[in-house]
Amino acid sequence: MIKKLLKYAFLFLVLAFIYTPILVLVIFSFTDTIIIGTWNGFSFNLYKKLFADSDIMKIVRDTIFLAVGAGAISTILGTMGAIGIFYSKKRTAATLNTLGNIPIINAEIVTALALALMFAMVLTFANKTILSLIIGHVVISVPYVVLSVLPKLKQMDANTYEAALDLGATPIKALFTVVIPEILPGILSGFMLALTLSLDDYIVTAFTKPDTFDTISTYVYNAVKVPTHSSLPALRALSSIIFLVIIIAVVVMNLKSKNKENR
Amino acid sequence: MRALKISRKHLGYPYALFLILFVLLPLIIIVYYAFTDSDGHFSILNFVNIFSDITALAAILTSLSVAILTTAVCLLIGYPVAYILARSRLKFAPTLLILFITPMWINFVLRMNALKEFFSLVGLLDKNPLLTTVIGMVYDFLPFMILPLYTTLSKLNNSMIEASYDLGANKVTTFLKVTLPLSMPGVISGITMVFMPTMTNYVVSEILGRGQITILGKLIENYFMHSNWNMGAALSTLLLAVMLIFTWATGGFNDQQNGNARGALL
């Protein structure tokens, strides 16, 4: 019993370390203060300021558009890639897997500099444009899509595709009516991963983005470095919204999948 | 039949082309720039410069200190957490695991800002940049240590552990001689995912160390800002080499645990 309590106490301590800064930020998003620690009474002023700040609102929109766009491209490219790898010869598949693993294992700064250098020196027409930014985000997320789709292909019953062909379906039709529905969970989780990686990214974004374009990451990074930046209190409100949305989404999604497993 | 099989294989071509163009080619270009001078002639001077430049040497030393400290602390916190969650049959273990991993899905610049504000509230900011950076790195990378450890520990073969008890070993001996060695793949995977990023993730050291300490990632960014491509490329090539050796030594190209760690929750 005591042992069990000690275990819970230890876990609780680590969780407190993880969640205290988040909680403090959320609490101080409900008071109109520049510095955390001074309480100027409960108010939604920072939230009002946030939604009235057209710069930040534009950045939030751009960040989401970029994530959805790059995520969609990664998902399509990665799903096709996974199918291709699955039906390729062993050596081709191994080569593609090794190449795809590089952005996962490589230090992000190396990926970022390598891309920036190539755009600056070779593909100059796309240097520091939306195109280079999207390509950068696809590079860091597409391998994860492949990794989420491949296991689903391995679990699939290989005969159903052949059966569809025997029954007269064209290869394209068989692909869309038989293969895609089977691997859809993998495709969806790949898309979610790509979305998160894009929303989370700072380094590749900073190295490939146009000078006038900002994502939440780059904007906050630059704002935080200036201690007197006027947007900091409003960013507290933005952070609080993002923290709560994600914590709730992750918990709900996991509880849902737990229920499914139990049934 | 044969023609149809080829058509499925063809679906992989765009992906292959993409990898060659935007993963392989940039790395080749980086290695090329690392071994040439500003006139485009072959030279190893960039590497000589790195190892004779006091700023670069200091950055290497700082990065190693930060990475070793962070990895050690992550292991010291993450192993017991993963062990308790995976092996103690606590009622709320699955829910608790989710709580430990959730921060991974939140934008890390925002989390670092939250930590910075917290440090400033408790008066830790600007005191010791190395300490605040290491705490920030642990804060950021702890889930990446817990997840592979949890996966390995929860798949552990129970009969081995029972056999150890049956043969008279006590709890400590069983842990040291059976559980720990069996969980080494998780330990190695966790170290891989924490050590390398910690050496280069300069966002953490810039926000929490207030730019007072320079790690390798920041140094590369400085070269990039000043368009000093050759030096940036040389330093990146070194990191690339370290990564390749490390991955080869731990067999990381074969197992896909690295990628699965992030996807494990979905």
PDB file of N, CA and C in Angstrom, chain A residues 76-137:
ATOM      1  N   ILE A  76      -0.656  12.363 -49.131  1.00  0.00           N
ATOM      2  CA  ILE A  76      -0.818  11.755 -50.452  1.00  0.00           C
ATOM      3  C   ILE A  76       0.501  11.132 -50.922  1.00  0.00           C
ATOM      4  N   LEU A  77       1.575  11.934 -50.832  1.00  0.00           N
ATOM      5  CA  LEU A  77       2.888  11.461 -51.276  1.00  0.00           C
ATOM      6  C   LEU A  77       3.333  10.239 -50.465  1.00  0.00           C
ATOM      7  N   GLY A  78       3.131  10.312 -49.143  1.00  0.00           N
ATOM      8  CA  GLY A  78       3.571   9.237 -48.256  1.00  0.00           C
ATOM      9  C   GLY A  78       2.759   7.961 -48.431  1.00  0.00           C
ATOM     10  N   THR A  79       1.440   8.117 -48.651  1.00  0.00           N
ATOM     11  CA  THR A  79       0.600   6.936 -48.850  1.00  0.00           C
ATOM     12  C   THR A  79       0.991   6.227 -50.150  1.00  0.00           C
ATOM     13  N   MET A  80       1.155   7.032 -51.217  1.00  0.00           N
ATOM     14  CA  MET A  80       1.607   6.438 -52.485  1.00  0.00           C
ATOM     15  C   MET A  80       2.972   5.782 -52.294  1.00  0.00           C
ATOM     16  N   GLY A  81       3.849   6.467 -51.553  1.00  0.00           N
ATOM     17  CA  GLY A  81       5.179   5.928 -51.295  1.00  0.00           C
ATOM     18  C   GLY A  81       5.122   4.605 -50.552  1.00  0.00           C
ATOM     19  N   ALA A  82       4.266   4.533 -49.531  1.00  0.00           N
ATOM     20  CA  ALA A  82       4.158   3.303 -48.742  1.00  0.00           C
ATOM     21  C   ALA A  82       3.668   2.156 -49.619  1.00  0.00           C
ATOM     22  N   ILE A  83       2.648   2.422 -50.456  1.00  0.00           N
ATOM     23  CA  ILE A  83       2.138   1.378 -51.351  1.00  0.00           C
ATOM     24  C   ILE A  83       3.248   0.940 -52.304  1.00  0.00           C
ATOM     25  N   GLY A  84       3.966   1.938 -52.851  1.00  0.00           N
ATOM     26  CA  GLY A  84       5.078   1.624 -53.752  1.00  0.00           C
ATOM     27  C   GLY A  84       6.136   0.774 -53.081  1.00  0.00           C
ATOM     28  N   ILE A  85       6.519   1.167 -51.858  1.00  0.00           N
ATOM     29  CA  ILE A  85       7.541   0.417 -51.116  1.00  0.00           C
ATOM     30  C   ILE A  85       7.068  -1.012 -50.864  1.00  0.00           C
ATOM     31  N   PHE A  86       5.789  -1.127 -50.481  1.00  0.00           N
ATOM     32  CA  PHE A  86       5.251  -2.442 -50.114  1.00  0.00           C
ATOM     33  C   PHE A  86       5.289  -3.422 -51.283  1.00  0.00           C
ATOM     34  N   TYR A  87       5.080  -2.916 -52.508  1.00  0.00           N
ATOM     35  CA  TYR A  87       5.056  -3.807 -53.661  1.00  0.00           C
ATOM     36  C   TYR A  87       6.362  -3.796 -54.442  1.00  0.00           C
ATOM     37  N   SER A  88       7.409  -3.146 -53.890  1.00  0.00           N
ATOM     38  CA  SER A  88       8.695  -3.120 -54.580  1.00  0.00           C
ATOM     39  C   SER A  88       9.559  -4.298 -54.158  1.00  0.00           C
ATOM     40  N   LYS A  89      10.643  -4.492 -54.925  1.00  0.00           N
ATOM     41  CA  LYS A  89      11.621  -5.519 -54.549  1.00  0.00           C
ATOM     42  C   LYS A  89      12.261  -5.127 -53.229  1.00  0.00           C
ATOM     43  N   LYS A  90      12.781  -6.130 -52.518  1.00  0.00           N
ATOM     44  CA  LYS A  90      13.351  -5.903 -51.190  1.00  0.00           C
ATOM     45  C   LYS A  90      14.403  -4.802 -51.176  1.00  0.00           C
ATOM     46  N   ARG A  91      15.292  -4.823 -52.193  1.00  0.00           N
ATOM     47  CA  ARG A  91      16.398  -3.865 -52.170  1.00  0.00           C
ATOM     48  C   ARG A  91      15.926  -2.436 -52.386  1.00  0.00           C
ATOM     49  N   THR A  92      14.971  -2.276 -53.320  1.00  0.00           N
ATOM     50  CA  THR A  92      14.400  -0.954 -53.556  1.00  0.00           C
ATOM     51  C   THR A  92      13.709  -0.462 -52.290  1.00  0.00           C
ATOM     52  N   ALA A  93      12.930  -1.360 -51.677  1.00  0.00           N
ATOM     53  CA  ALA A  93      12.206  -0.985 -50.464  1.00  0.00           C
ATOM     54  C   ALA A  93      13.173  -0.585 -49.364  1.00  0.00           C
ATOM     55  N   ALA A  94      14.262  -1.345 -49.202  1.00  0.00           N
ATOM     56  CA  ALA A  94      15.234  -1.044 -48.150  1.00  0.00           C
ATOM     57  C   ALA A  94      15.900   0.305 -48.393  1.00  0.00           C
ATOM     58  N   THR A  95      16.235   0.574 -49.675  1.00  0.00           N
ATOM     59  CA  THR A  95      16.861   1.861 -50.000  1.00  0.00           C
ATOM     60  C   THR A  95      15.931   3.017 -49.668  1.00  0.00           C
ATOM     61  N   LEU A  96      14.658   2.879 -50.074  1.00  0.00           N
ATOM     62  CA  LEU A  96      13.697   3.950 -49.807  1.00  0.00           C
ATOM     63  C   LEU A  96      13.482   4.139 -48.308  1.00  0.00           C
ATOM     64  N   ASN A  97      13.438   3.011 -47.566  1.00  0.00           N
ATOM     65  CA  ASN A  97      13.260   3.126 -46.118  1.00  0.00           C
ATOM     66  C   ASN A  97      14.430   3.845 -45.471  1.00  0.00           C
ATOM     67  N   THR A  98      15.659   3.510 -45.921  1.00  0.00           N
ATOM     68  CA  THR A  98      16.841   4.162 -45.348  1.00  0.00           C
ATOM     69  C   THR A  98      16.826   5.656 -45.654  1.00  0.00           C
ATOM     70  N   LEU A  99      16.543   6.003 -46.915  1.00  0.00           N
ATOM     71  CA  LEU A  99      16.465   7.420 -47.301  1.00  0.00           C
ATOM     72  C   LEU A  99      15.399   8.147 -46.481  1.00  0.00           C
ATOM     73  N   GLY A 100      14.258   7.499 -46.330  1.00  0.00           N
ATOM     74  CA  GLY A 100      13.155   8.113 -45.595  1.00  0.00           C
ATOM     75  C   GLY A 100      13.457   8.274 -44.118  1.00  0.00           C
ATOM     76  N   ASN A 101      14.319   7.393 -43.593  1.00  0.00           N
ATOM     77  CA  ASN A 101      14.673   7.489 -42.177  1.00  0.00           C
ATOM     78  C   ASN A 101      15.602   8.659 -41.881  1.00  0.00           C
ATOM     79  N   ILE A 102      16.302   9.150 -42.930  1.00  0.00           N
ATOM     80  CA  ILE A 102      17.292  10.208 -42.692  1.00  0.00           C
ATOM     81  C   ILE A 102      16.680  11.459 -42.027  1.00  0.00           C
ATOM     82  N   PRO A 103      15.568  12.013 -42.565  1.00  0.00           N
ATOM     83  CA  PRO A 103      15.026  13.203 -41.895  1.00  0.00           C
ATOM     84  C   PRO A 103      14.524  12.923 -40.483  1.00  0.00           C
ATOM     85  N   ILE A 104      14.187  11.654 -40.190  1.00  0.00           N
ATOM     86  CA  ILE A 104      13.715  11.329 -38.846  1.00  0.00           C
ATOM     87  C   ILE A 104      14.872  11.330 -37.860  1.00  0.00           C
ATOM     88  N   ILE A 105      16.000  10.736 -38.281  1.00  0.00           N
ATOM     89  CA  ILE A 105      17.120  10.569 -37.355  1.00  0.00           C
ATOM     90  C   ILE A 105      18.035  11.786 -37.352  1.00  0.00           C
ATOM     91  N   ASN A 106      18.162  12.443 -38.496  1.00  0.00           N
ATOM     92  CA  ASN A 106      19.077  13.562 -38.624  1.00  0.00           C
ATOM     93  C   ASN A 106      18.714  14.712 -37.678  1.00  0.00           C
ATOM     94  N   ALA A 107      19.731  15.426 -37.195  1.00  0.00           N
ATOM     95  CA  ALA A 107      19.461  16.634 -36.418  1.00  0.00           C
ATOM     96  C   ALA A 107      18.692  17.598 -37.316  1.00  0.00           C
ATOM     97  N   GLU A 108      17.637  18.206 -36.760  1.00  0.00           N
ATOM     98  CA  GLU A 108      16.772  19.038 -37.595  1.00  0.00           C
ATOM     99  C   GLU A 108      17.534  20.199 -38.221  1.00  0.00           C
ATOM    100  N   ILE A 109      18.522  20.716 -37.493  1.00  0.00           N
ATOM    101  CA  ILE A 109      19.285  21.856 -38.015  1.00  0.00           C
ATOM    102  C   ILE A 109      20.040  21.462 -39.292  1.00  0.00           C
ATOM    103  N   VAL A 110      20.480  20.203 -39.375  1.00  0.00           N
ATOM    104  CA  VAL A 110      21.203  19.746 -40.569  1.00  0.00           C
ATOM    105  C   VAL A 110      20.240  19.666 -41.756  1.00  0.00           C
ATOM    106  N   THR A 111      19.057  19.093 -41.509  1.00  0.00           N
ATOM    107  CA  THR A 111      18.029  19.063 -42.548  1.00  0.00           C
ATOM    108  C   THR A 111      17.720  20.484 -43.016  1.00  0.00           C
ATOM    109  N   ALA A 112      17.581  21.397 -42.055  1.00  0.00           N
ATOM    110  CA  ALA A 112      17.224  22.775 -42.368  1.00  0.00           C
ATOM    111  C   ALA A 112      18.310  23.459 -43.191  1.00  0.00           C
ATOM    112  N   LEU A 113      19.570  23.324 -42.744  1.00  0.00           N
ATOM    113  CA  LEU A 113      20.657  24.000 -43.464  1.00  0.00           C
ATOM    114  C   LEU A 113      20.824  23.394 -44.855  1.00  0.00           C
ATOM    115  N   ALA A 114      20.714  22.073 -44.949  1.00  0.00           N
ATOM    116  CA  ALA A 114      20.870  21.410 -46.242  1.00  0.00           C
ATOM    117  C   ALA A 114      19.827  21.927 -47.233  1.00  0.00           C
ATOM    118  N   LEU A 115      18.573  22.043 -46.767  1.00  0.00           N
ATOM    119  CA  LEU A 115      17.512  22.554 -47.645  1.00  0.00           C
ATOM    120  C   LEU A 115      17.764  24.013 -48.003  1.00  0.00           C
ATOM    121  N   ALA A 116      18.122  24.820 -47.002  1.00  0.00           N
ATOM    122  CA  ALA A 116      18.355  26.248 -47.253  1.00  0.00           C
ATOM    123  C   ALA A 116      19.480  26.442 -48.255  1.00  0.00           C
ATOM    124  N   LEU A 117      20.544  25.639 -48.083  1.00  0.00           N
ATOM    125  CA  LEU A 117      21.690  25.746 -48.987  1.00  0.00           C
ATOM    126  C   LEU A 117      21.291  25.379 -50.411  1.00  0.00           C
ATOM    127  N   MET A 118      20.489  24.302 -50.539  1.00  0.00           N
ATOM    128  CA  MET A 118      20.089  23.897 -51.876  1.00  0.00           C
ATOM    129  C   MET A 118      19.209  24.957 -52.540  1.00  0.00           C
ATOM    130  N   PHE A 119      18.292  25.534 -51.776  1.00  0.00           N
ATOM    131  CA  PHE A 119      17.433  26.564 -52.361  1.00  0.00           C
ATOM    132  C   PHE A 119      18.222  27.829 -52.684  1.00  0.00           C
ATOM    133  N   ALA A 120      19.211  28.146 -51.851  1.00  0.00           N
ATOM    134  CA  ALA A 120      19.996  29.358 -52.092  1.00  0.00           C
ATOM    135  C   ALA A 120      20.919  29.204 -53.294  1.00  0.00           C
ATOM    136  N   MET A 121      21.395  27.967 -53.542  1.00  0.00           N
ATOM    137  CA  MET A 121      22.417  27.788 -54.561  1.00  0.00           C
ATOM    138  C   MET A 121      21.904  27.129 -55.844  1.00  0.00           C
ATOM    139  N   VAL A 122      20.957  26.200 -55.722  1.00  0.00           N
ATOM    140  CA  VAL A 122      20.537  25.445 -56.902  1.00  0.00           C
ATOM    141  C   VAL A 122      19.126  25.855 -57.355  1.00  0.00           C
ATOM    142  N   LEU A 123      18.138  25.639 -56.493  1.00  0.00           N
ATOM    143  CA  LEU A 123      16.760  25.959 -56.882  1.00  0.00           C
ATOM    144  C   LEU A 123      16.437  27.392 -56.474  1.00  0.00           C
ATOM    145  N   THR A 124      17.227  28.329 -57.005  1.00  0.00           N
ATOM    146  CA  THR A 124      17.145  29.719 -56.537  1.00  0.00           C
ATOM    147  C   THR A 124      15.768  30.335 -56.741  1.00  0.00           C
ATOM    148  N   PHE A 125      15.040  29.853 -57.771  1.00  0.00           N
ATOM    149  CA  PHE A 125      13.720  30.440 -58.049  1.00  0.00           C
ATOM    150  C   PHE A 125      12.758  30.236 -56.883  1.00  0.00           C
ATOM    151  N   ALA A 126      12.999  29.183 -56.088  1.00  0.00           N
ATOM    152  CA  ALA A 126      12.079  28.894 -54.989  1.00  0.00           C
ATOM    153  C   ALA A 126      12.638  29.318 -53.642  1.00  0.00           C
ATOM    154  N   ASN A 127      13.822  29.944 -53.625  1.00  0.00           N
ATOM    155  CA  ASN A 127      14.465  30.266 -52.346  1.00  0.00           C
ATOM    156  C   ASN A 127      13.619  31.211 -51.506  1.00  0.00           C
ATOM    157  N   LYS A 128      13.409  30.826 -50.246  1.00  0.00           N
ATOM    158  CA  LYS A 128      12.638  31.631 -49.287  1.00  0.00           C
ATOM    159  C   LYS A 128      11.280  32.033 -49.843  1.00  0.00           C
ATOM    160  N   THR A 129      10.568  31.051 -50.387  1.00  0.00           N
ATOM    161  CA  THR A 129       9.204  31.287 -50.854  1.00  0.00           C
ATOM    162  C   THR A 129       8.288  30.309 -50.122  1.00  0.00           C
ATOM    163  N   ILE A 130       6.982  30.449 -50.382  1.00  0.00           N
ATOM    164  CA  ILE A 130       6.034  29.494 -49.810  1.00  0.00           C
ATOM    165  C   ILE A 130       6.371  28.077 -50.288  1.00  0.00           C
ATOM    166  N   LEU A 131       6.859  27.988 -51.531  1.00  0.00           N
ATOM    167  CA  LEU A 131       7.179  26.668 -52.085  1.00  0.00           C
ATOM    168  C   LEU A 131       8.289  25.984 -51.273  1.00  0.00           C
ATOM    169  N   SER A 132       9.380  26.724 -50.984  1.00  0.00           N
ATOM    170  CA  SER A 132      10.470  26.111 -50.213  1.00  0.00           C
ATOM    171  C   SER A 132       9.990  25.752 -48.805  1.00  0.00           C
ATOM    172  N   LEU A 133       9.120  26.600 -48.258  1.00  0.00           N
ATOM    173  CA  LEU A 133       8.594  26.336 -46.917  1.00  0.00           C
ATOM    174  C   LEU A 133       7.755  25.056 -46.905  1.00  0.00           C
ATOM    175  N   ILE A 134       6.859  24.922 -47.902  1.00  0.00           N
ATOM    176  CA  ILE A 134       6.019  23.719 -47.967  1.00  0.00           C
ATOM    177  C   ILE A 134       6.883  22.480 -48.164  1.00  0.00           C
ATOM    178  N   ILE A 135       7.872  22.586 -49.074  1.00  0.00           N
ATOM    179  CA  ILE A 135       8.761  21.431 -49.297  1.00  0.00           C
ATOM    180  C   ILE A 135       9.475  21.067 -48.000  1.00  0.00           C
ATOM    181  N   GLY A 136       9.950  22.074 -47.266  1.00  0.00           N
ATOM    182  CA  GLY A 136      10.608  21.815 -45.984  1.00  0.00           C
ATOM    183  C   GLY A 136       9.712  21.051 -45.031  1.00  0.00           C
ATOM    184  N   HIS A 137       8.453  21.478 -44.944  1.00  0.00           N
ATOM    185  CA  HIS A 137       7.539  20.806 -44.028  1.00  0.00           C
ATOM    186  C   HIS A 137       7.199  19.397 -44.508  1.00  0.00           C
TER     187      HIS A 137
END
